[in-house]
GROMACS .gro file of C-alpha atoms in nm:
model
  326
    1MET     CA    1  -6.319  -4.428   3.706
    2ARG     CA    2  -6.073  -4.154   3.817
    3ALA     CA    3  -5.988  -4.340   4.140
    4ASP     CA    4  -5.874  -4.635   3.944
    5ARG     CA    5  -5.661  -4.415   3.726
    6LEU     CA    6  -5.512  -4.253   4.022
    7ILE     CA    7  -5.411  -4.589   4.179
    8GLN     CA    8  -5.245  -4.690   3.850
    9ALA     CA    9  -5.057  -4.371   3.835
   10LEU     CA   10  -4.929  -4.427   4.188
   11LEU     CA   11  -4.817  -4.766   4.113
   12LEU     CA   12  -4.640  -4.665   3.799
   13LEU     CA   13  -4.455  -4.395   3.995
   14GLN     CA   14  -4.358  -4.641   4.251
   15GLY     CA   15  -4.190  -4.866   4.003
   16ARG     CA   16  -3.996  -4.599   3.813
   17GLU     CA   17  -3.749  -4.339   3.900
   18SER     CA   18  -3.915  -4.067   3.745
   19LEU     CA   19  -4.236  -4.037   3.509
   20THR     CA   20  -4.323  -3.730   3.302
   21ALA     CA   21  -4.687  -3.642   3.236
   22ALA     CA   22  -4.648  -3.744   2.878
   23GLU     CA   23  -4.537  -4.097   2.984
   24LEU     CA   24  -4.811  -4.129   3.208
   25ALA     CA   25  -5.070  -4.021   2.964
   26ALA     CA   26  -4.964  -4.302   2.728
   27GLU     CA   27  -4.960  -4.553   2.998
   28LEU     CA   28  -5.319  -4.451   3.112
   29GLU     CA   29  -5.439  -4.388   2.747
   30VAL     CA   30  -5.554  -4.028   2.849
   31SER     CA   31  -5.449  -3.678   2.739
   32VAL     CA   32  -5.138  -3.511   2.868
   33PRO     CA   33  -5.346  -3.245   3.046
   34THR     CA   34  -5.550  -3.507   3.219
   35ALA     CA   35  -5.228  -3.695   3.324
   36ARG     CA   36  -5.106  -3.370   3.478
   37ARG     CA   37  -5.405  -3.304   3.658
   38ASP     CA   38  -5.387  -3.667   3.815
   39LEU     CA   39  -5.028  -3.596   3.918
   40GLU     CA   40  -5.153  -3.283   4.092
   41ALA     CA   41  -5.426  -3.460   4.251
   42LEU     CA   42  -5.197  -3.709   4.396
   43LEU     CA   43  -4.962  -3.428   4.520
   44ALA     CA   44  -5.270  -3.257   4.686
   45ALA     CA   45  -5.375  -3.584   4.858
   46GLY     CA   46  -5.040  -3.605   5.042
   47VAL     CA   47  -4.865  -3.845   4.825
   48PRO     CA   48  -4.475  -3.787   4.888
   49LEU     CA   49  -4.434  -3.655   4.514
   50TYR     CA   50  -4.252  -3.372   4.361
   51PRO     CA   51  -4.193  -3.259   4.006
   52GLN     CA   52  -3.832  -3.201   3.876
   53PRO     CA   53  -3.822  -2.960   3.566
   54GLY     CA   54  -3.575  -2.984   3.308
   55ARG     CA   55  -3.409  -3.231   3.077
   56GLY     CA   56  -3.430  -3.584   3.222
   57GLY     CA   57  -3.674  -3.467   3.479
   58GLY     CA   58  -4.031  -3.565   3.541
   59TRP     CA   59  -4.242  -3.666   3.851
   60ARG     CA   60  -4.068  -3.863   4.136
   61LEU     CA   61  -4.148  -4.008   4.472
   62ILE     CA   62  -3.948  -3.880   4.758
   63GLY     CA   63  -3.698  -4.155   4.818
   64GLY     CA   64  -3.680  -4.237   4.445
   65ALA     CA   65  -3.774  -4.595   4.312
   66ARG     CA   66  -3.686  -4.746   4.646
   67THR     CA   67  -4.020  -4.629   4.798
   68ASP     CA   68  -4.235  -4.934   4.814
   69LEU     CA   69  -4.577  -4.818   4.870
   70THR     CA   70  -4.731  -5.177   4.867
   71GLY     CA   71  -4.506  -5.259   5.164
   72LEU     CA   72  -4.391  -5.578   4.981
   73THR     CA   73  -4.040  -5.722   5.070
   74GLY     CA   74  -3.816  -5.860   4.798
   75PRO     CA   75  -3.909  -6.215   4.872
   76GLU     CA   76  -4.284  -6.145   4.909
   77ALA     CA   77  -4.280  -5.963   4.563
   78THR     CA   78  -4.105  -6.257   4.405
   79ALA     CA   79  -4.334  -6.510   4.540
   80LEU     CA   80  -4.653  -6.309   4.436
   81PHE     CA   81  -4.520  -6.290   4.082
   82LEU     CA   82  -4.430  -6.657   4.074
   83GLN     CA   83  -4.775  -6.732   4.178
   84LEU     CA   84  -4.908  -6.542   3.893
   85VAL     CA   85  -4.702  -6.725   3.662
   86ARG     CA   86  -4.802  -7.062   3.781
   87GLU     CA   87  -5.182  -7.007   3.785
   88GLY     CA   88  -5.238  -6.842   3.458
   89ALA     CA   89  -4.958  -6.901   3.233
   90ASP     CA   90  -5.105  -6.797   2.896
   91SER     CA   91  -5.434  -6.628   2.965
   92ASP     CA   92  -5.481  -6.276   2.856
   93ALA     CA   93  -5.589  -6.164   3.200
   94ALA     CA   94  -5.290  -6.324   3.356
   95THR     CA   95  -5.060  -6.153   3.109
   96ARG     CA   96  -5.215  -5.828   3.186
   97ALA     CA   97  -5.197  -5.890   3.559
   98ARG     CA   98  -4.832  -5.981   3.542
   99ARG     CA   99  -4.753  -5.670   3.344
  100LYS     CA  100  -4.935  -5.445   3.602
  101VAL     CA  101  -4.738  -5.615   3.885
  102VAL     CA  102  -4.404  -5.568   3.707
  103GLN     CA  103  -4.495  -5.187   3.671
  104ALA     CA  104  -4.588  -5.171   4.040
  105LEU     CA  105  -4.273  -5.319   4.174
  106PRO     CA  106  -3.963  -5.110   4.258
  107ALA     CA  107  -3.686  -5.144   4.010
  108SER     CA  108  -3.478  -5.363   4.222
  109PHE     CA  109  -3.767  -5.625   4.233
  110ARG     CA  110  -3.893  -5.570   3.875
  111VAL     CA  111  -3.559  -5.723   3.728
  112ALA     CA  112  -3.623  -6.049   3.935
  113ALA     CA  113  -3.985  -6.054   3.840
  114GLU     CA  114  -3.930  -6.018   3.466
  115ARG     CA  115  -3.652  -6.293   3.484
  116ILE     CA  116  -3.909  -6.527   3.655
  117ALA     CA  117  -4.172  -6.456   3.378
  118ALA     CA  118  -3.897  -6.537   3.114
  119THR     CA  119  -3.754  -6.862   3.268
  120THR     CA  120  -4.063  -7.037   3.427
  121VAL     CA  121  -4.246  -7.282   3.216
  122VAL     CA  122  -4.563  -7.447   3.348
  123GLY     CA  123  -4.695  -7.770   3.181
  124PRO     CA  124  -4.907  -8.096   3.259
  125GLU     CA  125  -4.769  -8.391   3.430
  126TRP     CA  126  -4.560  -8.645   3.233
  127GLY     CA  127  -4.786  -8.846   3.010
  128ALA     CA  128  -5.097  -8.618   3.085
  129ALA     CA  129  -5.287  -8.419   2.828
  130PRO     CA  130  -5.254  -8.046   2.842
  131GLY     CA  131  -5.476  -7.898   3.112
  132GLU     CA  132  -5.771  -7.682   3.025
  133PRO     CA  133  -5.777  -7.315   3.099
  134GLU     CA  134  -5.947  -7.188   3.407
  135PRO     CA  135  -6.321  -7.203   3.293
  136GLY     CA  136  -6.521  -6.894   3.245
  137GLU     CA  137  -6.779  -6.994   3.495
  138ALA     CA  138  -6.524  -6.977   3.777
  139ALA     CA  139  -6.426  -6.624   3.687
  140LEU     CA  140  -6.813  -6.529   3.655
  141LEU     CA  141  -6.861  -6.703   4.006
  142GLN     CA  142  -6.558  -6.513   4.151
  143GLN     CA  143  -6.700  -6.181   4.027
  144ALA     CA  144  -7.043  -6.250   4.165
  145ILE     CA  145  -6.881  -6.305   4.508
  146ALA     CA  146  -6.699  -5.979   4.479
  147ASP     CA  147  -7.025  -5.796   4.377
  148GLU     CA  148  -7.227  -5.969   4.632
  149ARG     CA  149  -7.476  -6.097   4.373
  150LEU     CA  150  -7.701  -6.411   4.345
  151VAL     CA  151  -7.618  -6.643   4.067
  152SER     CA  152  -7.862  -6.876   3.876
  153PHE     CA  153  -7.787  -7.222   3.702
  154GLU     CA  154  -7.938  -7.544   3.617
  155TYR     CA  155  -7.806  -7.834   3.811
  156GLY     CA  156  -7.872  -8.211   3.866
  157ALA     CA  157  -8.041  -8.485   3.650
  158GLU     CA  158  -8.365  -8.298   3.644
  159ARG     CA  159  -8.181  -7.969   3.553
  160ARG     CA  160  -8.358  -7.771   3.818
  161THR     CA  161  -8.289  -7.404   3.813
  162LEU     CA  162  -8.128  -7.269   4.133
  163GLU     CA  163  -8.071  -6.935   4.277
  164VAL     CA  164  -7.803  -6.920   4.548
  165VAL     CA  165  -7.547  -6.687   4.725
  166PRO     CA  166  -7.218  -6.792   4.587
  167LEU     CA  167  -6.981  -6.807   4.899
  168VAL     CA  168  -6.661  -7.001   4.809
  169VAL     CA  169  -6.502  -7.096   4.464
  170GLY     CA  170  -6.235  -7.367   4.496
  171ARG     CA  171  -6.036  -7.606   4.306
  172ARG     CA  172  -5.939  -7.965   4.360
  173GLY     CA  173  -5.705  -8.108   4.101
  174ARG     CA  174  -5.854  -7.988   3.771
  175ARG     CA  175  -6.201  -7.961   3.898
  176TRP     CA  176  -6.367  -7.639   4.026
  177TYR     CA  177  -6.648  -7.626   4.279
  178LEU     CA  178  -6.881  -7.373   4.414
  179MET     CA  179  -6.999  -7.355   4.783
  180ALA     CA  180  -7.328  -7.166   4.788
  181ALA     CA  181  -7.652  -7.139   4.980
  182PRO     CA  182  -8.005  -6.983   4.917
  183ALA     CA  183  -8.075  -6.665   5.083
  184HIS     CA  184  -8.294  -6.648   5.388
  185PRO     CA  185  -8.658  -6.567   5.267
  186GLY     CA  186  -8.690  -6.183   5.238
  187THR     CA  187  -8.324  -6.117   5.299
  188GLU     CA  188  -8.002  -6.084   5.113
  189THR     CA  189  -7.818  -6.316   5.360
  190ALA     CA  190  -7.715  -6.666   5.285
  191ASP     CA  191  -7.872  -6.946   5.498
  192ALA     CA  192  -7.562  -7.121   5.597
  193ALA     CA  193  -7.762  -7.422   5.729
  194ARG     CA  194  -7.841  -7.489   5.361
  195LEU     CA  195  -7.480  -7.474   5.233
  196ARG     CA  196  -7.413  -7.721   4.955
  197THR     CA  197  -7.127  -7.779   4.720
  198TYR     CA  198  -7.167  -7.791   4.332
  199ARG     CA  199  -6.934  -7.905   4.064
  200VAL     CA  200  -6.885  -7.595   3.821
  201ASP     CA  201  -6.847  -7.820   3.504
  202ARG     CA  202  -7.200  -7.959   3.580
  203MET     CA  203  -7.370  -7.631   3.567
  204GLY     CA  204  -7.585  -7.519   3.306
  205GLY     CA  205  -7.689  -7.175   3.195
  206LEU     CA  206  -7.492  -7.000   3.478
  207ARG     CA  207  -7.549  -6.627   3.510
  208ALA     CA  208  -7.528  -6.350   3.770
  209LEU     CA  209  -7.845  -6.192   3.885
  210ARG     CA  210  -7.902  -5.827   3.981
  211ALA     CA  211  -8.045  -5.940   4.319
  212ARG     CA  212  -7.793  -5.906   4.591
  213GLY     CA  213  -7.671  -6.179   4.824
  214ARG     CA  214  -7.395  -6.188   5.095
  215ALA     CA  215  -7.258  -6.423   5.337
  216ALA     CA  216  -7.390  -6.417   5.711
  217ALA     CA  217  -7.187  -6.232   5.952
  218GLY     CA  218  -6.913  -6.460   6.098
  219PHE     CA  219  -6.889  -6.690   5.779
  220VAL     CA  220  -6.531  -6.778   5.712
  221PRO     CA  221  -6.474  -6.916   5.362
  222GLY     CA  222  -6.149  -7.108   5.446
  223GLU     CA  223  -6.308  -7.295   5.739
  224ALA     CA  224  -6.619  -7.373   5.535
  225TRP     CA  225  -6.409  -7.503   5.263
  226ASP     CA  226  -6.183  -7.720   5.490
  227ALA     CA  227  -6.481  -7.873   5.670
  228MET     CA  228  -6.625  -7.984   5.332
  229VAL     CA  229  -6.291  -8.135   5.213
  230THR     CA  230  -6.281  -8.315   5.548
  231GLU     CA  231  -6.626  -8.447   5.503
  232MET     CA  232  -6.560  -8.552   5.143
  233GLU     CA  233  -6.241  -8.731   5.230
  234ALA     CA  234  -6.425  -8.922   5.497
  235ARG     CA  235  -6.680  -9.043   5.254
  236ARG     CA  236  -6.417  -9.140   5.012
  237GLY     CA  237  -6.265  -9.356   5.305
  238ALA     CA  238  -6.579  -9.531   5.419
  239ALA     CA  239  -6.460  -9.875   5.330
  240SER     CA  240  -6.119 -10.022   5.440
  241ALA     CA  241  -5.913 -10.338   5.389
  242THR     CA  242  -5.590 -10.460   5.545
  243VAL     CA  243  -5.331 -10.561   5.297
  244SER     CA  244  -5.010 -10.740   5.299
  245VAL     CA  245  -4.777 -10.571   5.078
  246GLU     CA  246  -4.417 -10.660   4.951
  247ALA     CA  247  -4.157 -10.417   5.064
  248HIS     CA  248  -4.076 -10.288   4.713
  249ALA     CA  249  -4.449 -10.186   4.665
  250VAL     CA  250  -4.523 -10.021   5.000
  251ALA     CA  251  -4.415  -9.674   4.885
  252PRO     CA  252  -4.583  -9.664   4.559
  253LEU     CA  253  -4.901  -9.812   4.687
  254CYS     CA  254  -4.919  -9.575   4.972
  255SER     CA  255  -4.856  -9.293   4.710
  256ARG     CA  256  -5.154  -9.414   4.501
  257PHE     CA  257  -5.393  -9.413   4.788
  258GLY     CA  258  -5.261  -9.086   4.948
  259VAL     CA  259  -5.427  -8.985   5.273
  260HIS     CA  260  -5.624  -9.320   5.259
  261ALA     CA  261  -5.321  -9.535   5.321
  262ARG     CA  262  -5.143  -9.624   5.654
  263VAL     CA  263  -4.864  -9.854   5.732
  264ILE     CA  264  -4.994 -10.063   6.032
  265ASP     CA  265  -4.687 -10.281   6.070
  266GLU     CA  266  -4.366 -10.244   5.869
  267GLY     CA  267  -4.142 -10.553   5.796
  268ASP     CA  268  -3.838 -10.639   5.601
  269GLU     CA  269  -3.999 -10.849   5.337
  270ARG     CA  270  -4.372 -10.764   5.365
  271SER     CA  271  -4.572 -10.482   5.552
  272VAL     CA  272  -4.929 -10.455   5.652
  273VAL     CA  273  -5.103 -10.153   5.524
  274GLU     CA  274  -5.454 -10.014   5.579
  275VAL     CA  275  -5.618  -9.875   5.265
  276ARG     CA  276  -5.950  -9.701   5.217
  277ALA     CA  277  -6.196  -9.609   4.957
  278GLN     CA  278  -6.560  -9.514   4.912
  279SER     CA  279  -6.678  -9.888   4.875
  280ASP     CA  280  -6.552 -10.256   4.878
  281GLU     CA  281  -6.582 -10.244   4.497
  282ALA     CA  282  -6.375  -9.930   4.460
  283LEU     CA  283  -6.124 -10.100   4.686
  284ALA     CA  284  -6.117 -10.412   4.465
  285GLU     CA  285  -6.081 -10.210   4.140
  286GLN     CA  286  -5.781 -10.006   4.279
  287LEU     CA  287  -5.608 -10.303   4.442
  288ALA     CA  288  -5.642 -10.566   4.161
  289GLY     CA  289  -5.358 -10.425   3.960
  290TRP     CA  290  -5.126 -10.474   4.253
  291THR     CA  291  -5.181 -10.849   4.268
  292PRO     CA  292  -4.958 -11.048   4.370
  293ALA     CA  293  -4.746 -10.772   4.538
  294ALA     CA  294  -5.045 -10.689   4.756
  295ARG     CA  295  -5.278 -10.954   4.909
  296VAL     CA  296  -5.578 -10.849   5.096
  297LEU     CA  297  -5.601 -11.003   5.442
  298GLU     CA  298  -5.944 -10.873   5.543
  299PRO     CA  299  -6.234 -10.814   5.530
  300ALA     CA  300  -6.384 -11.086   5.330
  301SER     CA  301  -6.618 -10.851   5.143
  302VAL     CA  302  -6.316 -10.702   4.967
  303THR     CA  303  -6.173 -11.049   4.875
  304ARG     CA  304  -6.511 -11.152   4.737
  305ALA     CA  305  -6.536 -10.818   4.525
  306LEU     CA  306  -6.171 -10.905   4.403
  307ALA     CA  307  -6.285 -11.251   4.316
  308ASP     CA  308  -6.587 -11.121   4.134
  309LEU     CA  309  -6.375 -10.892   3.927
  310GLY     CA  310  -6.139 -11.171   3.839
  311ALA     CA  311  -6.434 -11.379   3.736
  312GLN     CA  312  -6.552 -11.095   3.513
  313LEU     CA  313  -6.206 -11.055   3.355
  314VAL     CA  314  -6.184 -11.436   3.280
  315ALA     CA  315  -6.553 -11.430   3.130
  316THR     CA  316  -6.456 -11.149   2.914
  317TYR     CA  317  -6.107 -11.254   2.796
  318GLY     CA  318  -6.107 -11.623   2.840
  319SER     CA  319  -5.874 -11.852   3.023
  320GLU     CA  320  -5.622 -11.849   2.736
  321GLY     CA  321  -5.600 -11.477   2.734
  322THR     CA  322  -5.757 -11.431   2.402
  323ALA     CA  323  -6.023 -11.160   2.388
  324ARG     CA  324  -6.385 -11.255   2.317
  325VAL     CA  325  -6.553 -10.985   2.100
  326ARG     CA  326  -6.929 -10.961   2.132
   0.00000   0.00000   0.00000
């Protein structure tokens, strides 16, 4: 583990004007002689480092604290730290990561980073319950990808046990997903033709295996994820309806449907909007609450679904608005 320790020592030196062997030993939780040997090893490796004896001395990088061995500019360092704050506000791992990033930054950047940590608060949307922390399963999958290991888990109504090569871990909203594929028989390489997406919260008994597994040459995780998202959005927009919408309701209705809403004809009093969902029934459920500000023009299948939904409401609650309890 000495290589990890040397990297930490280098980052600490970069973030401070000077560092004594005793201070480094305390930071790395090693003995002072070990810390001194680490400093000498960095010097022998060609790191621009020199010892300054005497009171107030210590080991320094040539150029002082202004030397930025990460290559980060001020805005880049700030953006990186802000992302850490946003993504893992209270977890122990995120706290340790933020502390290490602060130590690694040059002094001029460190002040801004510490200010961000002290003044940035991340919470749920108004009226929403507090979000759950990142599941341990997501971290396990990420580590399995890093280690190029197969993973095993139970999935589906029949709870079949699957062994796959994890390839992409992603999040949409509050849900985490895994894109994975079985390995080609007799190899460690994932069969991209059998790539599938799994919801992490539906997995059972997830564990990393000793067997190795890796992506095929040329596999691009970002492109695979984007293709999956495009396909899923297309499925969610399989059914469409043309709706006449009052002017004041156009913007909120389009916001509600997101990418599945498109203004066809904009008018002063009413506009014609095309909306999409995965089925006629789903469209009816989403549009019912917009009546009478939004009126479906076509197709008839959606108006029938709305009528059926209205009949169910009347049957349940009665024409006088009194609930019928069964």
